[in-house]
Amino acid sequence: MGKLTDLIKRVGRREPEPMGFGAAVRKSQATMLLVAIAGDRWSRAAGDAVEAGANVVLLSGRPSDKDVSEAVAAARDRACGLLAGDASTEQLLRLKEAGVDFAVLGPNAPAAATVDQKLSLVFELRDDLPDIQLRALETLPFDAIYIDRDGAPITIMRLVELQRIAGLVRKPLFVHVPLDCSQADLVALRDAGVALVGVDMNDRNANDALRKLREMMDTLPRRRVRSDERASVALPRTHGESEDEDEEDDE
């Protein structure tokens, strides 16, 4: 299992609600991943991202094999991937040998990459797809869906679009966010199916934005449990309750 695959599984896990008056106070597990997207000076950007608290480093642009190896080293134990577009299976193998953990593939990448998997895979959704094609993505071995959009404002219509995509592909989403993203924005994105939030390291204040996002992510409130997800908990009956009363309530 790749590092990114493991991280996504961890943030997707639902924490049990604390029970009882004496429940121990403990730090909640992370529910979103912070991704630094480096488009040049890759090793330096990877090092800066790690220092600022990023969980994942995504290399974009055209890094050489040497650039990739240096960036992987600078990312230390973080999951480091490449925006690989339509990379061949041979190119993916070279990335694996260089220590890359995952690849973001576009729609024209060879289908063999999804069968003979060298790396953890993310699908790059470049264009709007009809519902039937989005639903088909559920069966393919992608860990997440990268929605290639700029860090646009987080509006209600954007949430509607994200919820539609997440509901059809049934995979976590990866989106860019503006540098002034608030904690309320993060909660709204998380509720819409977003698990990975990306910041462009080429932005002037990217390091400060990463630190701010890291702090906000570490203090996000628990996920809201929707009515269709709510688990029924069998509580002990108090003295005097009977099954007949339960049946009357059901009627």
mmCIF file of C-alpha atoms in Angstrom, residues 26-151:
data_model
loop_
_atom_site.group_PDB
_atom_site.id
_atom_site.type_symbol
_atom_site.label_atom_id
_atom_site.label_comp_id
_atom_site.label_asym_id
_atom_site.label_seq_id
_atom_site.Cartn_x
_atom_site.Cartn_y
_atom_site.Cartn_z
ATOM 1 C CA ARG A 26 -8.110 13.162 23.057
ATOM 2 C CA LYS A 27 -7.007 14.830 19.887
ATOM 3 C CA SER A 28 -9.269 14.064 16.938
ATOM 4 C CA GLN A 29 -7.720 12.319 13.954
ATOM 5 C CA ALA A 30 -7.094 14.361 10.814
ATOM 6 C CA THR A 31 -10.011 14.438 8.378
ATOM 7 C CA MET A 32 -8.330 16.254 5.465
ATOM 8 C CA LEU A 33 -4.916 16.164 3.793
ATOM 9 C CA LEU A 34 -2.850 19.238 2.940
ATOM 10 C CA VAL A 35 -1.134 19.059 -0.456
ATOM 11 C CA ALA A 36 1.651 21.377 -1.641
ATOM 12 C CA ILE A 37 1.769 21.652 -5.447
ATOM 13 C CA ALA A 38 5.271 22.484 -6.680
ATOM 14 C CA GLY A 39 5.659 23.705 -10.250
ATOM 15 C CA ASP A 40 9.372 24.595 -10.244
ATOM 16 C CA ARG A 41 12.413 24.581 -7.916
ATOM 17 C CA TRP A 42 10.960 21.264 -6.857
ATOM 18 C CA SER A 43 13.345 20.193 -4.115
ATOM 19 C CA ARG A 44 13.266 23.591 -2.435
ATOM 20 C CA ALA A 45 9.468 23.729 -2.666
ATOM 21 C CA ALA A 46 9.192 20.212 -1.222
ATOM 22 C CA GLY A 47 11.410 21.133 1.715
ATOM 23 C CA ASP A 48 9.441 24.313 2.391
ATOM 24 C CA ALA A 49 6.178 22.367 2.200
ATOM 25 C CA VAL A 50 7.338 19.825 4.766
ATOM 26 C CA GLU A 51 8.403 22.600 7.133
ATOM 27 C CA ALA A 52 4.987 24.277 6.726
ATOM 28 C CA GLY A 53 3.089 21.102 7.585
ATOM 29 C CA ALA A 54 2.028 19.609 4.244
ATOM 30 C CA ASN A 55 1.045 15.929 4.278
ATOM 31 C CA VAL A 56 1.621 15.441 0.564
ATOM 32 C CA VAL A 57 3.831 16.998 -2.129
ATOM 33 C CA LEU A 58 2.669 16.992 -5.754
ATOM 34 C CA LEU A 59 5.232 17.857 -8.426
ATOM 35 C CA SER A 60 3.943 19.500 -11.595
ATOM 36 C CA GLY A 61 5.568 21.049 -14.645
ATOM 37 C CA ARG A 62 8.472 19.227 -16.288
ATOM 38 C CA PRO A 63 10.937 18.104 -13.623
ATOM 39 C CA SER A 64 13.899 16.043 -14.840
ATOM 40 C CA ASP A 65 14.669 12.642 -13.325
ATOM 41 C CA LYS A 66 17.263 14.380 -11.152
ATOM 42 C CA ASP A 67 14.716 17.005 -10.028
ATOM 43 C CA VAL A 68 12.265 14.259 -9.104
ATOM 44 C CA SER A 69 14.811 12.310 -7.067
ATOM 45 C CA GLU A 70 15.919 15.449 -5.210
ATOM 46 C CA ALA A 71 12.321 16.475 -4.496
ATOM 47 C CA VAL A 72 11.481 13.010 -3.146
ATOM 48 C CA ALA A 73 14.476 13.257 -0.807
ATOM 49 C CA ALA A 74 13.452 16.762 0.310
ATOM 50 C CA ALA A 75 9.901 15.565 0.992
ATOM 51 C CA ARG A 76 11.366 13.098 3.496
ATOM 52 C CA ASP A 77 8.664 10.710 4.693
ATOM 53 C CA ARG A 78 5.799 12.598 3.026
ATOM 54 C CA ALA A 79 3.894 11.091 0.121
ATOM 55 C CA CYS A 80 5.416 12.616 -3.008
ATOM 56 C CA GLY A 81 3.690 12.333 -6.382
ATOM 57 C CA LEU A 82 3.842 13.662 -9.911
ATOM 58 C CA LEU A 83 1.208 15.246 -12.115
ATOM 59 C CA ALA A 84 1.997 12.744 -14.849
ATOM 60 C CA GLY A 85 -0.723 13.511 -17.405
ATOM 61 C CA ASP A 86 -0.572 10.861 -20.121
ATOM 62 C CA ALA A 87 2.572 9.107 -18.902
ATOM 63 C CA SER A 88 3.393 5.682 -20.342
ATOM 64 C CA THR A 89 3.743 2.597 -18.170
ATOM 65 C CA GLU A 90 7.523 2.771 -18.703
ATOM 66 C CA GLN A 91 7.583 6.339 -17.382
ATOM 67 C CA LEU A 92 5.542 5.277 -14.357
ATOM 68 C CA LEU A 93 8.038 2.523 -13.659
ATOM 69 C CA ARG A 94 10.893 5.050 -13.709
ATOM 70 C CA LEU A 95 8.960 7.242 -11.268
ATOM 71 C CA LYS A 96 8.536 4.279 -8.947
ATOM 72 C CA GLU A 97 12.273 3.594 -9.083
ATOM 73 C CA ALA A 98 12.933 7.261 -8.221
ATOM 74 C CA GLY A 99 10.877 6.901 -5.038
ATOM 75 C CA VAL A 100 7.672 8.597 -6.240
ATOM 76 C CA ASP A 101 4.643 7.317 -4.307
ATOM 77 C CA PHE A 102 1.743 8.232 -6.595
ATOM 78 C CA ALA A 103 0.907 9.579 -10.045
ATOM 79 C CA VAL A 104 -1.958 11.820 -11.164
ATOM 80 C CA LEU A 105 -3.055 10.522 -14.564
ATOM 81 C CA GLY A 106 -5.135 12.235 -17.222
ATOM 82 C CA PRO A 107 -7.919 10.678 -19.319
ATOM 83 C CA ASN A 108 -5.556 9.832 -22.215
ATOM 84 C CA ALA A 109 -3.052 7.891 -20.122
ATOM 85 C CA PRO A 110 -2.692 4.245 -21.205
ATOM 86 C CA ALA A 111 -5.317 1.935 -19.743
ATOM 87 C CA ALA A 112 -2.539 -0.537 -18.859
ATOM 88 C CA ALA A 113 -1.533 1.798 -16.025
ATOM 89 C CA THR A 114 -4.733 0.873 -14.173
ATOM 90 C CA VAL A 115 -4.019 -2.852 -14.529
ATOM 91 C CA ASP A 116 -0.279 -3.110 -13.954
ATOM 92 C CA GLN A 117 -0.148 -0.530 -11.192
ATOM 93 C CA LYS A 118 3.335 0.725 -10.406
ATOM 94 C CA LEU A 119 2.158 3.509 -8.092
ATOM 95 C CA SER A 120 -0.893 4.702 -6.235
ATOM 96 C CA LEU A 121 -3.094 6.474 -8.772
ATOM 97 C CA VAL A 122 -5.211 9.643 -8.824
ATOM 98 C CA PHE A 123 -7.412 10.580 -11.804
ATOM 99 C CA GLU A 124 -7.209 14.111 -13.183
ATOM 100 C CA LEU A 125 -10.688 15.339 -14.075
ATOM 101 C CA ARG A 126 -9.999 18.056 -16.631
ATOM 102 C CA ASP A 127 -13.442 18.491 -18.189
ATOM 103 C CA ASP A 128 -17.018 18.128 -17.062
ATOM 104 C CA LEU A 129 -18.173 14.571 -17.685
ATOM 105 C CA PRO A 130 -21.745 13.275 -17.940
ATOM 106 C CA ASP A 131 -23.062 11.354 -14.960
ATOM 107 C CA ILE A 132 -22.712 7.943 -16.615
ATOM 108 C CA GLN A 133 -18.978 8.465 -17.203
ATOM 109 C CA LEU A 134 -18.396 9.793 -13.702
ATOM 110 C CA ARG A 135 -20.145 6.742 -12.290
ATOM 111 C CA ALA A 136 -17.873 4.472 -14.336
ATOM 112 C CA LEU A 137 -14.828 5.951 -12.570
ATOM 113 C CA GLU A 138 -15.954 4.238 -9.362
ATOM 114 C CA THR A 139 -14.808 0.865 -10.687
ATOM 115 C CA LEU A 140 -11.308 2.019 -11.631
ATOM 116 C CA PRO A 141 -8.415 1.757 -9.132
ATOM 117 C CA PHE A 142 -7.986 5.452 -8.386
ATOM 118 C CA ASP A 143 -7.531 6.581 -4.789
ATOM 119 C CA ALA A 144 -8.932 10.063 -5.438
ATOM 120 C CA ILE A 145 -10.183 12.429 -8.134
ATOM 121 C CA TYR A 146 -8.133 15.552 -8.805
ATOM 122 C CA ILE A 147 -10.361 18.336 -10.094
ATOM 123 C CA ASP A 148 -8.127 20.543 -12.194
ATOM 124 C CA ARG A 149 -9.503 23.977 -11.381
ATOM 125 C CA ASP A 150 -7.854 27.117 -10.057
ATOM 126 C CA GLY A 151 -8.414 28.102 -6.442
#
